[in-house]
Amino acid sequence: MVRETARLGLSERWSLSRKNVNSPITVIYHASIPADCVAKEDLVEAARKLSEIYPVLSCGVDGASSRTPEYVYRKDLSSADVVKIVNLDKEDSLEQLVNRAVIQGKSYHVDSGALWEIQLHRVSSSTPPSPRDRLVLLIDHILCDGLGARNLFADLLGLLSGIPIPDQPDGLPARMDDTVNLKPALESTEPSIWSYIQPYVGSVARRLSSFLTSPPLYAPFPPRQQPGYNSVTAPQQYSHFDLPSSDLSALLSEGKKHAIPTIHPVLHIAAVIALYRATKSTTGLSFYSSIPISERNPSLGHPRSTGNYVTFHFSTDRINRSTIIWEHARGFSSTLRRPETKLVARQTLGKLDAIDGDHKEDDGPSGWEEHLKKVMSDSLGPHKLSLAVSNVGLMELPSTGKLAGEIQDVYFTQSASAMGGCAVLSILSTRGGSMTVSVSSKIGSLPAGVFEAFAEQLKPIVYAIARGDVGENTQAGDSIAGVPDI
């Protein structure tokens, strides 16, 4: 389908509003390649081809704070503008790289563009010289979702290897609003951002109840952030690990052995159990998580690498020390596979259309940013989601050309936002290679020490599942081989 309007769609506006309140979602892809095998001129040419194939990469947004923001092509943007060579005195950590990327993402000018860039990181003064460079793609969620960015990074690596990009639809990416039915049910059209972030309502109600009555059986998590916590300016912290291909295969096999056909529910329950154990709670906790559902479909005119085609399923996981891990994972897996889950996710996104109500065609400022500011200034805390778990699946790497067999350390990361999950998991796999997991979090969104304990639990739990050390009747509070006890 050819896009008939430059007006931003609902998902695109959701990302824009986050940028407008200074909490943009910057999507980051990273890989290491042999040193000096790619020159700046190669990257500039690749950027030119990408911008030609995906015109939205050459756009800014007019009327970004209005009720009618539109993509506008910026003729003065050149491919050289989006390519940066970063010379380093010493190789930095992934955490340092991502920290710089988040700062850089905040600096993008939404009106003039560009809202993306390609970086080549080189260690210029090491002895002996570093054998590898780092290739980094940064892109604002306004231009594409995480899956689209995965494909864009694959397109970039392919172009650098001499592999052409398949033909794509002309013009701006088709809007999800025009290609997927997002209309909410008639009884659910209240003009409130709370209706989009559905579980937040229940979270707030339970928090208020906890102050007025005896403690609930499952206390909501996270608790209220400390006084003075500023979710916009709070710095970020990171953790990451990789799972080799043999363990990745074993993880998938373990899931199937326990009647879970796909890997995402296994990763989700591993994250939830790791977070529960990290709290060292002796009672039950209720966790709220967002899980993106991709609607990207080439038969609907969606390009492979730009545009926003994601809805969200919100999950409530009530965990105590007696929770049977695999039984809980099967319940979550069953919910994800139900057709109504995708339908509700679409309708929930569609409720965003009510934010400006009958005034959405009028001149004047948008109401979206005010809604987000209310979420961030909530006296019960800006973060109602415990976890956001994004698994973009399998990324194809070049099998021919200059970079075939030469690409390593492929990671996908997203910045934690001012009103999103306390821990944001970004998961990526490569064919025949490893699965990489990165976790970002706003410092202060979780109680002191919980993020560090979560990182210490998550990797060993994933490995324990892959080894088969989490049995059919293993409970959340049990001792698990190789996993720190609670």
PDB file of C-alpha atoms in Angstrom, residues 225-389:
ATOM      1  CA  GLN A 225      10.839   5.397  43.305  1.00  0.00           C
ATOM      2  CA  GLN A 226      12.691   7.407  45.943  1.00  0.00           C
ATOM      3  CA  PRO A 227      11.820  11.112  46.489  1.00  0.00           C
ATOM      4  CA  GLY A 228      13.810  13.329  44.143  1.00  0.00           C
ATOM      5  CA  TYR A 229      14.131  10.674  41.458  1.00  0.00           C
ATOM      6  CA  ASN A 230      13.951  12.283  37.996  1.00  0.00           C
ATOM      7  CA  SER A 231      13.174   9.722  35.327  1.00  0.00           C
ATOM      8  CA  VAL A 232      14.237  12.013  32.468  1.00  0.00           C
ATOM      9  CA  THR A 233      17.681  12.950  33.765  1.00  0.00           C
ATOM     10  CA  ALA A 234      18.480   9.685  35.586  1.00  0.00           C
ATOM     11  CA  PRO A 235      21.580   8.041  34.044  1.00  0.00           C
ATOM     12  CA  GLN A 236      21.437   4.578  32.552  1.00  0.00           C
ATOM     13  CA  GLN A 237      23.150   1.366  33.546  1.00  0.00           C
ATOM     14  CA  TYR A 238      23.766  -1.739  31.452  1.00  0.00           C
ATOM     15  CA  SER A 239      24.498  -5.415  31.528  1.00  0.00           C
ATOM     16  CA  HIS A 240      24.946  -7.907  28.715  1.00  0.00           C
ATOM     17  CA  PHE A 241      25.877 -11.486  27.931  1.00  0.00           C
ATOM     18  CA  ASP A 242      25.847 -13.891  25.015  1.00  0.00           C
ATOM     19  CA  LEU A 243      24.681 -17.465  24.657  1.00  0.00           C
ATOM     20  CA  PRO A 244      26.738 -19.592  22.214  1.00  0.00           C
ATOM     21  CA  SER A 245      24.911 -21.353  19.402  1.00  0.00           C
ATOM     22  CA  SER A 246      25.055 -24.778  21.087  1.00  0.00           C
ATOM     23  CA  ASP A 247      23.468 -23.402  24.264  1.00  0.00           C
ATOM     24  CA  LEU A 248      20.926 -21.442  22.233  1.00  0.00           C
ATOM     25  CA  SER A 249      19.889 -24.659  20.507  1.00  0.00           C
ATOM     26  CA  ALA A 250      19.685 -26.407  23.872  1.00  0.00           C
ATOM     27  CA  LEU A 251      17.538 -23.580  25.277  1.00  0.00           C
ATOM     28  CA  LEU A 252      15.056 -23.957  22.434  1.00  0.00           C
ATOM     29  CA  SER A 253      15.033 -27.743  22.882  1.00  0.00           C
ATOM     30  CA  GLU A 254      14.352 -27.430  26.603  1.00  0.00           C
ATOM     31  CA  GLY A 255      11.396 -25.201  25.892  1.00  0.00           C
ATOM     32  CA  LYS A 256       9.945 -27.695  23.423  1.00  0.00           C
ATOM     33  CA  LYS A 257      10.515 -30.518  25.896  1.00  0.00           C
ATOM     34  CA  HIS A 258       8.283 -28.594  28.308  1.00  0.00           C
ATOM     35  CA  ALA A 259       5.588 -27.906  25.649  1.00  0.00           C
ATOM     36  CA  ILE A 260       6.737 -24.376  24.752  1.00  0.00           C
ATOM     37  CA  PRO A 261       7.244 -24.193  20.970  1.00  0.00           C
ATOM     38  CA  THR A 262       9.069 -20.836  20.757  1.00  0.00           C
ATOM     39  CA  ILE A 263      11.960 -19.310  22.642  1.00  0.00           C
ATOM     40  CA  HIS A 264      10.445 -15.985  23.718  1.00  0.00           C
ATOM     41  CA  PRO A 265       8.304 -17.366  26.587  1.00  0.00           C
ATOM     42  CA  VAL A 266      11.393 -19.142  27.924  1.00  0.00           C
ATOM     43  CA  LEU A 267      13.377 -15.899  27.901  1.00  0.00           C
ATOM     44  CA  HIS A 268      10.461 -13.986  29.409  1.00  0.00           C
ATOM     45  CA  ILE A 269      10.044 -16.341  32.354  1.00  0.00           C
ATOM     46  CA  ALA A 270      13.826 -16.426  32.877  1.00  0.00           C
ATOM     47  CA  ALA A 271      13.790 -12.627  33.173  1.00  0.00           C
ATOM     48  CA  VAL A 272      10.782 -12.563  35.505  1.00  0.00           C
ATOM     49  CA  ILE A 273      12.224 -15.256  37.789  1.00  0.00           C
ATOM     50  CA  ALA A 274      15.630 -13.533  37.784  1.00  0.00           C
ATOM     51  CA  LEU A 275      14.004 -10.240  38.806  1.00  0.00           C
ATOM     52  CA  TYR A 276      11.965 -11.913  41.530  1.00  0.00           C
ATOM     53  CA  ARG A 277      15.038 -13.642  42.947  1.00  0.00           C
ATOM     54  CA  ALA A 278      16.995 -10.378  42.729  1.00  0.00           C
ATOM     55  CA  THR A 279      14.539  -8.737  45.123  1.00  0.00           C
ATOM     56  CA  LYS A 280      15.155 -11.466  47.736  1.00  0.00           C
ATOM     57  CA  SER A 281      11.479 -11.185  48.601  1.00  0.00           C
ATOM     58  CA  THR A 282      10.021 -13.764  50.989  1.00  0.00           C
ATOM     59  CA  THR A 283       6.488 -13.003  49.768  1.00  0.00           C
ATOM     60  CA  GLY A 284       4.763 -12.803  46.412  1.00  0.00           C
ATOM     61  CA  LEU A 285       5.362 -10.002  43.917  1.00  0.00           C
ATOM     62  CA  SER A 286       3.367  -8.904  40.883  1.00  0.00           C
ATOM     63  CA  PHE A 287       5.388  -7.928  37.816  1.00  0.00           C
ATOM     64  CA  TYR A 288       4.096  -6.004  34.792  1.00  0.00           C
ATOM     65  CA  SER A 289       5.849  -6.458  31.455  1.00  0.00           C
ATOM     66  CA  SER A 290       5.492  -5.221  27.899  1.00  0.00           C
ATOM     67  CA  ILE A 291       6.125  -7.547  24.987  1.00  0.00           C
ATOM     68  CA  PRO A 292       6.201  -6.081  21.455  1.00  0.00           C
ATOM     69  CA  ILE A 293       4.212  -7.844  18.740  1.00  0.00           C
ATOM     70  CA  SER A 294       5.368  -7.169  15.185  1.00  0.00           C
ATOM     71  CA  GLU A 295       2.767  -6.395  12.531  1.00  0.00           C
ATOM     72  CA  ARG A 296       5.382  -5.857   9.799  1.00  0.00           C
ATOM     73  CA  ASN A 297       4.078  -7.539   6.658  1.00  0.00           C
ATOM     74  CA  PRO A 298       5.437  -6.962   3.126  1.00  0.00           C
ATOM     75  CA  SER A 299       2.100  -7.996   1.614  1.00  0.00           C
ATOM     76  CA  LEU A 300       0.595  -4.879   3.219  1.00  0.00           C
ATOM     77  CA  GLY A 301       3.201  -2.627   1.630  1.00  0.00           C
ATOM     78  CA  HIS A 302       5.441  -2.450   4.683  1.00  0.00           C
ATOM     79  CA  PRO A 303       9.140  -1.954   3.858  1.00  0.00           C
ATOM     80  CA  ARG A 304      11.551  -4.323   5.522  1.00  0.00           C
ATOM     81  CA  SER A 305      13.664  -1.753   7.346  1.00  0.00           C
ATOM     82  CA  THR A 306      11.746   1.436   8.189  1.00  0.00           C
ATOM     83  CA  GLY A 307       8.362   2.315   9.648  1.00  0.00           C
ATOM     84  CA  ASN A 308       6.744   1.470  12.985  1.00  0.00           C
ATOM     85  CA  TYR A 309       4.693  -1.722  12.979  1.00  0.00           C
ATOM     86  CA  VAL A 310       4.674  -2.769  16.619  1.00  0.00           C
ATOM     87  CA  THR A 311       1.848  -3.218  19.111  1.00  0.00           C
ATOM     88  CA  PHE A 312       2.314  -4.348  22.704  1.00  0.00           C
ATOM     89  CA  HIS A 313       0.984  -7.144  24.869  1.00  0.00           C
ATOM     90  CA  PHE A 314       1.033  -6.336  28.583  1.00  0.00           C
ATOM     91  CA  SER A 315       1.621  -9.273  30.869  1.00  0.00           C
ATOM     92  CA  THR A 316       0.999  -9.633  34.600  1.00  0.00           C
ATOM     93  CA  ASP A 317       3.222 -12.239  36.273  1.00  0.00           C
ATOM     94  CA  ARG A 318       2.440 -13.057  39.905  1.00  0.00           C
ATOM     95  CA  ILE A 319       5.431 -14.842  41.372  1.00  0.00           C
ATOM     96  CA  ASN A 320       6.259 -16.255  44.787  1.00  0.00           C
ATOM     97  CA  ARG A 321       8.875 -18.733  45.935  1.00  0.00           C
ATOM     98  CA  SER A 322       6.530 -21.639  45.199  1.00  0.00           C
ATOM     99  CA  THR A 323       5.783 -20.631  41.590  1.00  0.00           C
ATOM    100  CA  ILE A 324       6.535 -23.589  39.310  1.00  0.00           C
ATOM    101  CA  ILE A 325       8.719 -22.115  36.578  1.00  0.00           C
ATOM    102  CA  TRP A 326       7.728 -24.260  33.599  1.00  0.00           C
ATOM    103  CA  GLU A 327       4.037 -24.254  34.483  1.00  0.00           C
ATOM    104  CA  HIS A 328       4.079 -20.456  34.573  1.00  0.00           C
ATOM    105  CA  ALA A 329       5.995 -20.289  31.294  1.00  0.00           C
ATOM    106  CA  ARG A 330       3.410 -22.521  29.581  1.00  0.00           C
ATOM    107  CA  GLY A 331       0.617 -20.227  30.715  1.00  0.00           C
ATOM    108  CA  PHE A 332       2.439 -17.205  29.322  1.00  0.00           C
ATOM    109  CA  SER A 333       3.196 -19.023  26.060  1.00  0.00           C
ATOM    110  CA  SER A 334      -0.457 -20.007  25.674  1.00  0.00           C
ATOM    111  CA  THR A 335      -1.569 -16.400  26.183  1.00  0.00           C
ATOM    112  CA  LEU A 336       0.861 -15.110  23.553  1.00  0.00           C
ATOM    113  CA  ARG A 337      -0.461 -17.569  20.959  1.00  0.00           C
ATOM    114  CA  ARG A 338      -4.134 -16.673  21.396  1.00  0.00           C
ATOM    115  CA  PRO A 339      -5.573 -14.647  18.480  1.00  0.00           C
ATOM    116  CA  GLU A 340      -7.322 -12.319  20.918  1.00  0.00           C
ATOM    117  CA  THR A 341      -3.962 -11.303  22.405  1.00  0.00           C
ATOM    118  CA  LYS A 342      -2.920  -9.709  19.120  1.00  0.00           C
ATOM    119  CA  LEU A 343      -6.380  -8.179  18.718  1.00  0.00           C
ATOM    120  CA  VAL A 344      -6.272  -6.567  22.177  1.00  0.00           C
ATOM    121  CA  ALA A 345      -2.749  -5.266  21.503  1.00  0.00           C
ATOM    122  CA  ARG A 346      -3.972  -3.595  18.308  1.00  0.00           C
ATOM    123  CA  GLN A 347      -6.987  -2.074  20.034  1.00  0.00           C
ATOM    124  CA  THR A 348      -4.856  -0.827  22.923  1.00  0.00           C
ATOM    125  CA  LEU A 349      -2.605   1.046  20.521  1.00  0.00           C
ATOM    126  CA  GLY A 350      -5.664   2.376  18.721  1.00  0.00           C
ATOM    127  CA  LYS A 351      -6.796   4.117  21.919  1.00  0.00           C
ATOM    128  CA  LEU A 352      -4.004   6.624  21.403  1.00  0.00           C
ATOM    129  CA  ASP A 353      -6.169   8.226  18.743  1.00  0.00           C
ATOM    130  CA  ALA A 354      -8.408   9.575  21.513  1.00  0.00           C
ATOM    131  CA  ILE A 355      -5.688  11.650  23.177  1.00  0.00           C
ATOM    132  CA  ASP A 356      -6.443  14.768  21.157  1.00  0.00           C
ATOM    133  CA  GLY A 357     -10.079  13.713  20.831  1.00  0.00           C
ATOM    134  CA  ASP A 358     -12.273  15.870  18.610  1.00  0.00           C
ATOM    135  CA  HIS A 359      -9.496  18.462  18.373  1.00  0.00           C
ATOM    136  CA  LYS A 360      -6.920  16.334  16.588  1.00  0.00           C
ATOM    137  CA  GLU A 361      -7.382  18.252  13.319  1.00  0.00           C
ATOM    138  CA  ASP A 362      -7.200  21.669  14.995  1.00  0.00           C
ATOM    139  CA  ASP A 363      -4.244  24.014  15.148  1.00  0.00           C
ATOM    140  CA  GLY A 364      -2.514  24.161  18.486  1.00  0.00           C
ATOM    141  CA  PRO A 365      -0.224  22.043  20.617  1.00  0.00           C
ATOM    142  CA  SER A 366      -0.664  18.300  20.905  1.00  0.00           C
ATOM    143  CA  GLY A 367      -1.933  16.809  24.141  1.00  0.00           C
ATOM    144  CA  TRP A 368       0.371  13.800  23.928  1.00  0.00           C
ATOM    145  CA  GLU A 369       3.286  15.398  25.724  1.00  0.00           C
ATOM    146  CA  GLU A 370       1.083  16.569  28.597  1.00  0.00           C
ATOM    147  CA  HIS A 371      -0.147  13.018  29.107  1.00  0.00           C
ATOM    148  CA  LEU A 372       3.415  11.719  29.218  1.00  0.00           C
ATOM    149  CA  LYS A 373       4.417  14.422  31.665  1.00  0.00           C
ATOM    150  CA  LYS A 374       1.558  13.366  33.933  1.00  0.00           C
ATOM    151  CA  VAL A 375       2.827   9.786  33.810  1.00  0.00           C
ATOM    152  CA  MET A 376       6.350  10.921  34.667  1.00  0.00           C
ATOM    153  CA  SER A 377       5.198  13.170  37.525  1.00  0.00           C
ATOM    154  CA  ASP A 378       2.874  10.572  39.073  1.00  0.00           C
ATOM    155  CA  SER A 379       3.319  10.669  42.849  1.00  0.00           C
ATOM    156  CA  LEU A 380       3.346   6.860  42.870  1.00  0.00           C
ATOM    157  CA  GLY A 381       6.330   6.816  40.511  1.00  0.00           C
ATOM    158  CA  PRO A 382       6.829   7.109  36.727  1.00  0.00           C
ATOM    159  CA  HIS A 383       7.779   3.458  36.146  1.00  0.00           C
ATOM    160  CA  LYS A 384       4.848   1.059  36.357  1.00  0.00           C
ATOM    161  CA  LEU A 385       6.377  -1.600  34.110  1.00  0.00           C
ATOM    162  CA  SER A 386       8.827  -3.950  35.767  1.00  0.00           C
ATOM    163  CA  LEU A 387      10.229  -5.295  32.509  1.00  0.00           C
ATOM    164  CA  ALA A 388      10.180  -4.607  28.779  1.00  0.00           C
ATOM    165  CA  VAL A 389      11.345  -7.649  26.840  1.00  0.00           C
TER     166      VAL A 389
END
